[in-house]
Tab-separated table of C-alpha atoms and ligand atoms in Angstrom:
chain	number	residue	atom	x	y	z
A	67	UNK	CA	-44.131	79.779	25.469
A	68	UNK	CA	-46.243	82.670	26.776
A	69	UNK	CA	-49.145	82.443	24.348
A	70	UNK	CA	-51.774	80.055	22.988
A	71	UNK	CA	-52.454	80.596	19.303
A	72	UNK	CA	-55.045	79.261	16.839
A	73	UNK	CA	-53.005	77.439	14.181
A	74	UNK	CA	-55.819	75.729	12.297
A	75	UNK	CA	-59.587	75.499	12.053
A	76	UNK	CA	-62.197	73.287	10.485
A	77	UNK	CA	-65.908	72.718	10.451
A	78	UNK	CA	-68.594	70.329	9.378
A	79	UNK	CA	-72.262	70.803	8.580
A	80	UNK	CA	-74.661	67.915	7.926
A	81	UNK	CA	-75.592	67.779	4.228
A	82	UNK	CA	-79.350	68.177	4.719
A	83	UNK	CA	-80.228	71.856	4.210
A	84	UNK	CA	-83.706	72.884	5.327
A	85	UNK	CA	-84.928	76.269	4.132
A	86	UNK	CA	-87.531	78.234	6.077
A	87	UNK	CA	-90.096	77.321	3.428
A	88	UNK	CA	-89.193	73.611	3.707
A	89	UNK	CA	-89.482	73.812	7.474
A	90	UNK	CA	-92.785	75.692	7.361
A	91	UNK	CA	-94.196	73.049	4.991
A	92	UNK	CA	-92.994	70.237	7.251
A	93	UNK	CA	-94.351	71.861	10.413
A	94	UNK	CA	-97.696	72.506	8.694
A	95	UNK	CA	-98.186	68.732	8.453
A	96	UNK	CA	-98.183	68.724	12.286
A	97	UNK	CA	-100.557	71.666	12.470
A	98	UNK	CA	-97.739	74.050	13.484
A	99	UNK	CA	-97.975	77.364	11.651
A	100	UNK	CA	-94.942	79.435	10.696
A	101	UNK	CA	-93.539	81.163	7.615
A	102	UNK	CA	-90.319	82.156	5.920
A	103	UNK	CA	-91.326	85.786	6.406
A	104	UNK	CA	-91.790	85.462	10.189
A	105	UNK	CA	-88.523	83.594	10.685
A	106	UNK	CA	-86.500	85.941	8.458
A	107	UNK	CA	-87.916	89.150	9.923
A	108	UNK	CA	-87.643	88.118	13.568
A	109	UNK	CA	-84.320	86.278	13.409
A	110	UNK	CA	-82.452	86.714	10.096
A	111	UNK	CA	-82.375	82.917	9.671
A	112	UNK	CA	-82.948	81.675	6.110
A	113	UNK	CA	-82.012	78.004	6.428
A	114	UNK	CA	-80.368	75.475	8.735
A	115	UNK	CA	-78.466	72.199	8.361
A	116	UNK	CA	-80.114	69.307	10.189
A	117	UNK	CA	-78.505	65.970	10.998
A	118	UNK	CA	-80.495	62.900	10.060
A	119	UNK	CA	-82.170	61.299	13.069
A	120	UNK	CA	-79.650	59.010	14.777
A	121	UNK	CA	-76.552	60.914	13.641
A	122	UNK	CA	-74.556	61.676	16.775
A	123	UNK	CA	-72.736	64.824	17.855
A	124	UNK	CA	-69.435	62.909	17.944
A	125	UNK	CA	-69.754	62.165	14.221
A	126	UNK	CA	-70.022	65.866	13.353
A	127	UNK	CA	-67.272	66.709	15.841
A	128	UNK	CA	-64.918	64.099	14.417
A	129	UNK	CA	-65.218	65.495	10.891
A	130	UNK	CA	-64.666	69.071	12.111
A	131	UNK	CA	-61.679	67.914	14.180
A	132	UNK	CA	-60.099	66.156	11.196
A	133	UNK	CA	-60.574	69.302	9.073
A	134	UNK	CA	-58.927	71.455	11.765
A	135	UNK	CA	-55.968	69.064	12.080
A	136	UNK	CA	-55.471	69.089	8.329
A	137	UNK	CA	-55.682	72.890	8.224
A	138	UNK	CA	-53.091	73.108	11.009
A	139	UNK	CA	-50.838	70.541	9.335
A	140	UNK	CA	-50.895	68.606	12.620
A	141	UNK	CA	-51.108	64.886	13.350
A	142	UNK	CA	-53.664	63.541	15.811
A	143	UNK	CA	-50.779	62.027	17.788
A	144	UNK	CA	-49.439	65.552	18.486
A	145	UNK	CA	-52.638	66.561	20.297
A	146	UNK	CA	-52.300	66.315	24.062
A	147	UNK	CA	-55.775	67.498	25.043
A	148	UNK	CA	-59.258	67.557	23.502
A	149	UNK	CA	-61.812	69.936	25.021
A	150	UNK	CA	-65.233	69.538	23.450
A	151	UNK	CA	-68.161	71.861	24.125
A	152	UNK	CA	-71.622	70.401	23.707
A	153	UNK	CA	-75.041	70.275	25.329
A	154	UNK	CA	-76.110	67.390	23.113
A	155	UNK	CA	-73.566	64.693	23.998
A	156	UNK	CA	-73.916	61.216	22.475
A	157	UNK	CA	-74.215	59.593	25.899
A	158	UNK	CA	-74.364	60.274	29.626
A	159	UNK	CA	-70.838	58.868	29.456
A	160	UNK	CA	-68.257	58.465	28.033
A	161	UNK	CA	-67.808	62.082	27.080
A	162	UNK	CA	-68.169	63.063	23.441
A	163	UNK	CA	-64.550	64.282	23.617
A	164	UNK	CA	-63.456	60.694	24.370
A	165	UNK	CA	-65.414	59.387	21.385
A	166	UNK	CA	-63.650	61.906	19.147
A	167	UNK	CA	-60.307	60.972	20.732
A	168	UNK	CA	-60.933	57.364	19.691
A	169	UNK	CA	-62.234	58.257	16.226
A	170	UNK	CA	-59.207	60.368	15.281
A	171	UNK	CA	-56.775	58.125	17.212
A	172	UNK	CA	-55.374	60.966	19.290
A	173	UNK	CA	-53.533	58.406	21.388
A	174	UNK	CA	-51.587	60.958	23.437
A	175	UNK	CA	-54.559	63.151	24.322
A	176	UNK	CA	-56.594	63.570	27.472
A	177	UNK	CA	-60.206	64.428	26.661
A	178	UNK	CA	-63.212	65.954	28.380
A	179	UNK	CA	-66.442	67.810	27.623
A	180	UNK	CA	-67.422	71.314	28.654
A	181	UNK	CA	-71.117	72.065	29.177
A	182	UNK	CA	-71.898	75.766	28.845
A	183	UNK	CA	-74.553	75.623	26.096
A	184	UNK	CA	-74.150	78.460	23.585
A	185	UNK	CA	-71.089	79.815	25.450
A	186	UNK	CA	-69.510	76.375	25.298
A	187	UNK	CA	-66.843	77.120	22.726
A	188	UNK	CA	-65.711	80.293	24.482
A	189	UNK	CA	-65.520	78.331	27.749
A	190	UNK	CA	-63.617	75.481	26.050
A	191	UNK	CA	-61.164	77.830	24.350
A	192	UNK	CA	-60.460	79.641	27.613
A	193	UNK	CA	-59.910	76.311	29.374
A	194	UNK	CA	-57.526	75.163	26.645
A	195	UNK	CA	-55.577	78.421	26.857
A	196	UNK	CA	-55.080	77.968	30.579
A	197	UNK	CA	-53.695	74.431	30.035
A	198	UNK	CA	-51.232	75.749	27.463
A	199	UNK	CA	-50.157	78.750	29.525
A	200	UNK	CA	-49.603	76.514	32.544
A	201	UNK	CA	-47.342	74.298	30.439
A	202	UNK	CA	-49.672	71.302	30.833
A	203	UNK	CA	-50.418	71.013	27.106
A	204	UNK	CA	-48.824	72.103	23.828
A	205	UNK	CA	-51.481	71.315	21.228
A	206	UNK	CA	-55.148	71.308	22.130
A	207	UNK	CA	-58.067	70.435	19.911
A	208	UNK	CA	-60.976	72.677	20.893
A	209	UNK	CA	-64.330	71.654	19.463
A	210	UNK	CA	-67.887	72.962	19.589
A	211	UNK	CA	-70.407	70.426	18.288
A	212	UNK	CA	-74.166	70.001	18.571
A	213	UNK	CA	-77.166	68.076	17.316
A	214	UNK	CA	-79.685	70.497	18.812
A	215	UNK	CA	-82.383	69.098	16.515
A	216	UNK	CA	-82.558	66.171	18.957
A	217	UNK	CA	-83.658	68.341	21.916
A	218	UNK	CA	-86.159	70.567	20.101
A	219	UNK	CA	-89.894	70.278	20.547
A	220	UNK	CA	-90.943	70.272	16.904
A	221	UNK	CA	-94.458	71.272	17.978
A	222	UNK	CA	-93.169	74.505	19.570
A	223	UNK	CA	-92.753	77.059	16.797
A	224	UNK	CA	-91.237	79.621	19.151
A	225	UNK	CA	-88.074	77.499	19.483
A	226	UNK	CA	-87.826	74.831	16.773
A	227	UNK	CA	-87.323	77.312	13.925
A	228	UNK	CA	-84.262	78.860	15.580
A	229	UNK	CA	-81.690	76.071	15.672
A	230	UNK	CA	-79.461	73.939	13.452
A	231	UNK	CA	-76.803	71.239	13.762
A	232	UNK	CA	-73.059	71.429	13.089
A	233	UNK	CA	-69.536	71.390	14.450
A	234	UNK	CA	-66.459	73.613	14.408
A	235	UNK	CA	-62.970	73.053	15.749
A	236	UNK	CA	-59.620	74.775	16.181
A	237	UNK	CA	-56.133	73.599	16.997
A	238	UNK	CA	-54.705	75.817	19.747
A	239	UNK	CA	-50.939	75.587	20.174
A	240	UNK	CA	-48.243	77.020	22.436
A	241	UNK	CA	-46.601	79.964	20.695
A	242	UNK	CA	-44.086	82.759	21.155
A	243	UNK	CA	-46.380	85.043	19.154
A	244	UNK	CA	-49.523	86.624	20.591
A	245	UNK	CA	-52.661	84.526	20.181
A	246	UNK	CA	-55.293	84.708	22.894
A	247	UNK	CA	-54.687	88.054	24.597
A	248	UNK	CA	-57.737	88.276	26.837
A	249	UNK	CA	-60.567	86.152	28.157
A	250	UNK	CA	-63.351	86.558	30.700
A	251	UNK	CA	-66.126	84.117	31.546
A	252	UNK	CA	-69.318	84.601	33.564
A	253	UNK	CA	-72.262	82.593	34.871
A	254	UNK	CA	-75.576	83.257	36.604
A	255	UNK	CA	-77.438	80.080	37.493
A	256	UNK	CA	-80.451	81.998	38.788
A	257	UNK	CA	-81.429	82.630	35.149
A	258	UNK	CA	-82.243	78.974	34.529
A	259	UNK	CA	-86.011	79.658	34.157
A	260	UNK	CA	-85.532	81.654	30.937
A	261	UNK	CA	-83.615	78.944	29.027
A	262	UNK	CA	-83.256	75.271	29.830
A	263	UNK	CA	-83.617	71.673	28.723
A	264	UNK	CA	-84.433	70.453	32.198
A	265	UNK	CA	-84.704	66.721	31.636
A	266	UNK	CA	-82.556	63.791	32.697
A	267	UNK	CA	-82.381	60.029	32.520
A	268	UNK	CA	-82.900	58.524	35.947
A	269	UNK	CA	-83.741	54.998	37.017
A	270	UNK	CA	-84.136	54.126	33.344
A	271	UNK	CA	-86.683	56.832	32.572
A	272	UNK	CA	-86.679	60.351	31.192
A	273	UNK	CA	-87.376	62.591	34.166
A	274	UNK	CA	-88.438	66.202	33.639
A	275	UNK	CA	-88.736	67.954	30.286
A	276	UNK	CA	-86.296	66.676	27.652
A	277	UNK	CA	-86.915	69.619	25.301
A	278	UNK	CA	-85.389	73.070	25.114
A	279	UNK	CA	-87.660	75.753	26.594
A	280	UNK	CA	-87.069	79.456	26.313
A	281	UNK	CA	-88.518	82.841	27.173
A	282	UNK	CA	-87.349	84.459	23.943
A	283	UNK	CA	-87.777	88.082	24.934
A	284	UNK	CA	-86.025	87.657	28.283
A	285	UNK	CA	-83.154	85.854	26.562
A	286	UNK	CA	-82.944	88.581	23.940
A	287	UNK	CA	-82.579	91.375	26.513
A	288	UNK	CA	-80.153	89.416	28.648
A	289	UNK	CA	-77.965	88.465	25.677
A	290	UNK	CA	-77.593	92.025	24.377
A	291	UNK	CA	-76.652	93.423	27.801
A	292	UNK	CA	-74.352	90.554	28.759
A	293	UNK	CA	-72.437	90.643	25.483
A	294	UNK	CA	-72.106	94.429	25.587
A	295	UNK	CA	-70.718	94.469	29.129
A	296	UNK	CA	-68.485	91.495	28.445
A	297	UNK	CA	-66.968	93.127	25.344
A	298	UNK	CA	-66.085	96.267	27.309
A	299	UNK	CA	-64.667	94.261	30.199
A	300	UNK	CA	-62.386	91.972	28.182
A	301	UNK	CA	-61.098	94.901	26.096
A	302	UNK	CA	-60.441	97.038	29.192
A	303	UNK	CA	-58.571	94.202	30.912
A	304	UNK	CA	-56.456	93.535	27.802
A	305	UNK	CA	-55.757	97.245	27.252
A	306	UNK	CA	-57.375	97.093	23.813
A	307	UNK	CA	-59.789	99.638	22.351
A	308	UNK	CA	-63.003	98.401	20.714
A	309	UNK	CA	-61.837	100.346	17.656
A	310	UNK	CA	-58.842	98.014	17.381
A	311	UNK	CA	-61.051	94.962	16.804
A	312	UNK	CA	-61.073	93.838	13.185
A	313	UNK	CA	-63.875	91.298	13.491
A	314	UNK	CA	-66.469	90.352	16.092
A	315	UNK	CA	-67.545	86.718	16.113
A	316	UNK	CA	-70.504	86.633	18.484
A	317	UNK	CA	-72.662	83.595	19.175
A	318	UNK	CA	-75.078	83.331	16.269
A	319	UNK	CA	-78.554	83.387	17.828
A	320	UNK	CA	-80.445	86.193	16.141
A	321	UNK	CA	-79.507	88.926	13.669
A	322	UNK	CA	-81.384	91.500	15.728
A	323	UNK	CA	-79.264	90.628	18.779
A	324	UNK	CA	-76.121	91.138	16.666
A	325	UNK	CA	-77.400	94.468	15.282
A	326	UNK	CA	-78.258	95.785	18.762
A	327	UNK	CA	-74.876	94.624	20.023
A	328	UNK	CA	-73.016	96.323	17.175
A	329	UNK	CA	-74.927	99.561	17.731
A	330	UNK	CA	-74.335	99.550	21.494
A	331	UNK	CA	-70.617	98.941	21.007
A	332	UNK	CA	-70.257	101.310	18.034
A	333	UNK	CA	-69.001	98.446	15.860
A	334	UNK	CA	-70.051	98.634	12.211
A	335	UNK	CA	-71.982	95.753	10.594
A	336	UNK	CA	-69.115	94.891	8.234
A	337	UNK	CA	-66.983	93.953	11.262
A	338	UNK	CA	-69.521	91.448	12.594
A	339	UNK	CA	-69.220	87.935	11.184
A	340	UNK	CA	-72.695	86.543	10.460
A	341	UNK	CA	-73.430	82.910	9.623
A	342	UNK	CA	-76.791	82.478	11.307
A	343	UNK	CA	-78.589	83.221	8.031
A	344	UNK	CA	-77.235	79.922	6.662
A	345	UNK	CA	-76.599	77.888	9.840
A	346	UNK	CA	-79.271	79.163	12.285
A	347	UNK	CA	-78.278	78.840	15.958
A	348	UNK	CA	-75.920	75.875	16.383
A	349	UNK	CA	-75.254	76.590	20.080
A	350	UNK	CA	-71.656	75.647	21.023
A	351	UNK	CA	-70.783	75.142	17.348
A	352	UNK	CA	-71.806	78.608	16.196
A	353	UNK	CA	-68.635	80.533	17.118
A	354	UNK	CA	-66.111	78.020	15.684
A	355	UNK	CA	-68.251	77.609	12.546
A	356	UNK	CA	-68.229	81.393	12.041
A	357	UNK	CA	-64.541	81.640	12.868
A	358	UNK	CA	-63.678	78.926	10.362
A	359	UNK	CA	-65.749	80.621	7.686
A	360	UNK	CA	-64.065	83.996	8.299
A	361	UNK	CA	-60.623	82.349	8.141
A	362	UNK	CA	-61.426	80.449	4.967
A	363	UNK	CA	-62.977	83.434	3.151
A	364	UNK	CA	-59.886	85.526	3.840
A	365	UNK	CA	-61.214	87.947	6.455
A	366	UNK	CA	-59.384	86.559	9.486
A	367	UNK	CA	-55.843	86.603	8.125
A	368	UNK	CA	-52.804	86.450	10.452
A	369	UNK	CA	-52.464	89.592	12.562
A	370	UNK	CA	-56.173	90.418	12.675
A	371	UNK	CA	-57.775	90.929	16.075
A	372	UNK	CA	-61.021	89.029	16.679
A	373	UNK	CA	-63.475	89.242	19.576
A	374	UNK	CA	-65.208	85.894	20.138
A	375	UNK	CA	-68.356	85.991	22.283
A	376	UNK	CA	-70.716	83.405	23.683
A	377	UNK	CA	-73.971	83.650	25.621
A	378	UNK	CA	-76.461	80.957	26.448
A	379	UNK	CA	-78.090	78.625	28.907
A	380	UNK	CA	-76.949	78.564	32.467
A	381	UNK	CA	-76.902	81.465	32.059
A	382	UNK	CA	-73.330	81.605	30.842
A	383	UNK	CA	-71.499	84.224	28.820
A	384	UNK	CA	-68.012	85.390	28.046
A	385	UNK	CA	-65.545	86.888	25.587
A	386	UNK	CA	-62.149	85.922	24.200
A	387	UNK	CA	-59.800	88.296	22.366
A	388	UNK	CA	-57.742	86.500	19.750
A	389	UNK	CA	-54.838	87.781	17.673
A	390	UNK	CA	-54.880	85.550	14.606
B	66	ACO	N1	-93.750	81.530	13.414
B	66	ACO	C1	-94.805	82.346	13.446
B	66	ACO	N2	-95.209	82.969	14.567
B	66	ACO	C2	-94.506	82.747	15.675
B	66	ACO	C3	-93.403	81.882	15.708
B	66	ACO	C4	-93.024	81.266	14.522
B	66	ACO	N3	-91.976	80.434	14.425
B	66	ACO	N4	-92.894	81.857	16.977
B	66	ACO	C5	-93.666	82.672	17.712
B	66	ACO	N5	-94.648	83.210	16.926
B	66	ACO	C6	-95.699	84.149	17.313
B	66	ACO	C7	-96.037	84.098	18.772
B	66	ACO	O1	-96.982	83.089	19.023
B	66	ACO	C8	-96.634	85.470	18.984
B	66	ACO	O2	-97.941	85.471	18.516
B	66	ACO	P1	-99.085	86.292	19.286
B	66	ACO	O3	-98.635	87.724	19.238
B	66	ACO	O4	-100.302	85.994	18.508
B	66	ACO	O5	-99.094	85.752	20.677
B	66	ACO	C9	-95.817	86.356	18.054
B	66	ACO	O6	-95.201	85.462	17.111
B	66	ACO	C10	-94.740	87.152	18.758
B	66	ACO	O7	-94.015	86.277	19.617
B	66	ACO	P2	-92.814	86.814	20.469
B	66	ACO	O8	-92.236	85.678	21.253
B	66	ACO	O9	-93.211	88.042	21.176
B	66	ACO	O10	-91.794	87.210	19.278
B	66	ACO	P3	-90.447	87.976	19.368
B	66	ACO	O11	-90.517	89.176	18.535
B	66	ACO	O12	-89.973	88.127	20.787
B	66	ACO	O13	-89.481	86.960	18.649
B	66	ACO	C11	-87.760	85.378	19.178
B	66	ACO	C12	-89.254	85.673	19.208
B	66	ACO	C13	-87.309	85.349	17.726
B	66	ACO	C14	-87.518	84.013	19.819
B	66	ACO	C15	-87.015	86.470	19.943
B	66	ACO	O14	-87.592	86.698	21.191
B	66	ACO	C16	-85.575	86.148	20.093
B	66	ACO	O15	-84.837	86.080	19.140
B	66	ACO	N6	-85.106	85.978	21.323
B	66	ACO	C17	-83.733	85.598	21.534
B	66	ACO	C18	-83.737	84.177	21.843
B	66	ACO	C19	-82.724	83.380	21.090
B	66	ACO	O16	-82.229	83.722	20.051
B	66	ACO	N7	-82.492	82.250	21.684
B	66	ACO	C20	-81.581	81.313	21.136
B	66	ACO	C21	-81.126	80.387	22.211
B	66	ACO	S1	-80.390	81.250	23.462
B	66	ACO	C22	-79.038	81.787	22.904
B	66	ACO	O17	-78.539	81.277	21.938
B	66	ACO	C23	-78.449	82.902	23.607
């Protein structure tokens, strides 16, 4: 089987929806000032789903995984690998992938986590494709899941308004038909100072800063350039023209990043899938959540060509070209 193909997708969002106005009112009680107008104008975000305190990433991931299995018409026992992207794992160990493996009773699956922050799903999908192409797996559950609300400093208005919680998943299977036709990943660890959550648990104590910190403007510039170059590179290597792409599914961080990206690539707005207005930035979950939405609303029908893109902490970034 020469290809790895997406044969099902699913997603899950926690039921609690917090509008910008709700959030502004809540933050005001802490003396933190923000507004719907500021958030909308600077980011395009209108609302986010937030998990209740104590709800774990594995719980969201499990529900997304079950939805993807059902959509694919696959049994958990047919899955031979689970690759789960997250930066908000339930525990130091076991991996969140193992917790999902137990929850869905995927008794024939190996399972591990991938940590590439907002590029996590693109990294996980590329990893899964390599397993399938090498003949080491036939059906892989690829999941992006986060509870970013747990690593936000709710007194820092420059970051806490940007993120939400959620999970998305796909079933990737060996196929004779084209599926993933190109992929390219990158990393630059020297960029750690512009985006990190540089804390750890050591000797029974939190060491360092457990909250996400970001230089927003530096991240903005880096993200636009990295995604632009990455799009050109993966298309060139696959022998595909940017004009051939039906839909772009970039990481959902900021509407202005997506607009700049579209303009730089000459891709019209109607070809860019946007969910950040409703989900905010869900890190590793943002791409599979957007992909699932575009499949379910009838845009990503079989045969369509999609460009999936991630960029985030590390820094990490990358692109995957998928024939649906
Ligand atoms: N509400 C009201 N005012 C705010 C808020 C807020 N939530 N946050 C910051 N401000 C204020 C600042 O204090 C500043 O005030 P000052 O001029 O009095 O000092 C003013 O707004 C402008 O702040 P900037 O940081 O310059 O605002 P900018 O236009 O750069 O927008 C933003 C900030 C939205 C974070 C932008 O830089 C951005 O989108 N960067 C991309 C980062 C991103 O999306 N990261 C997501 C994680 S990384 C990833 O997913 C790739």
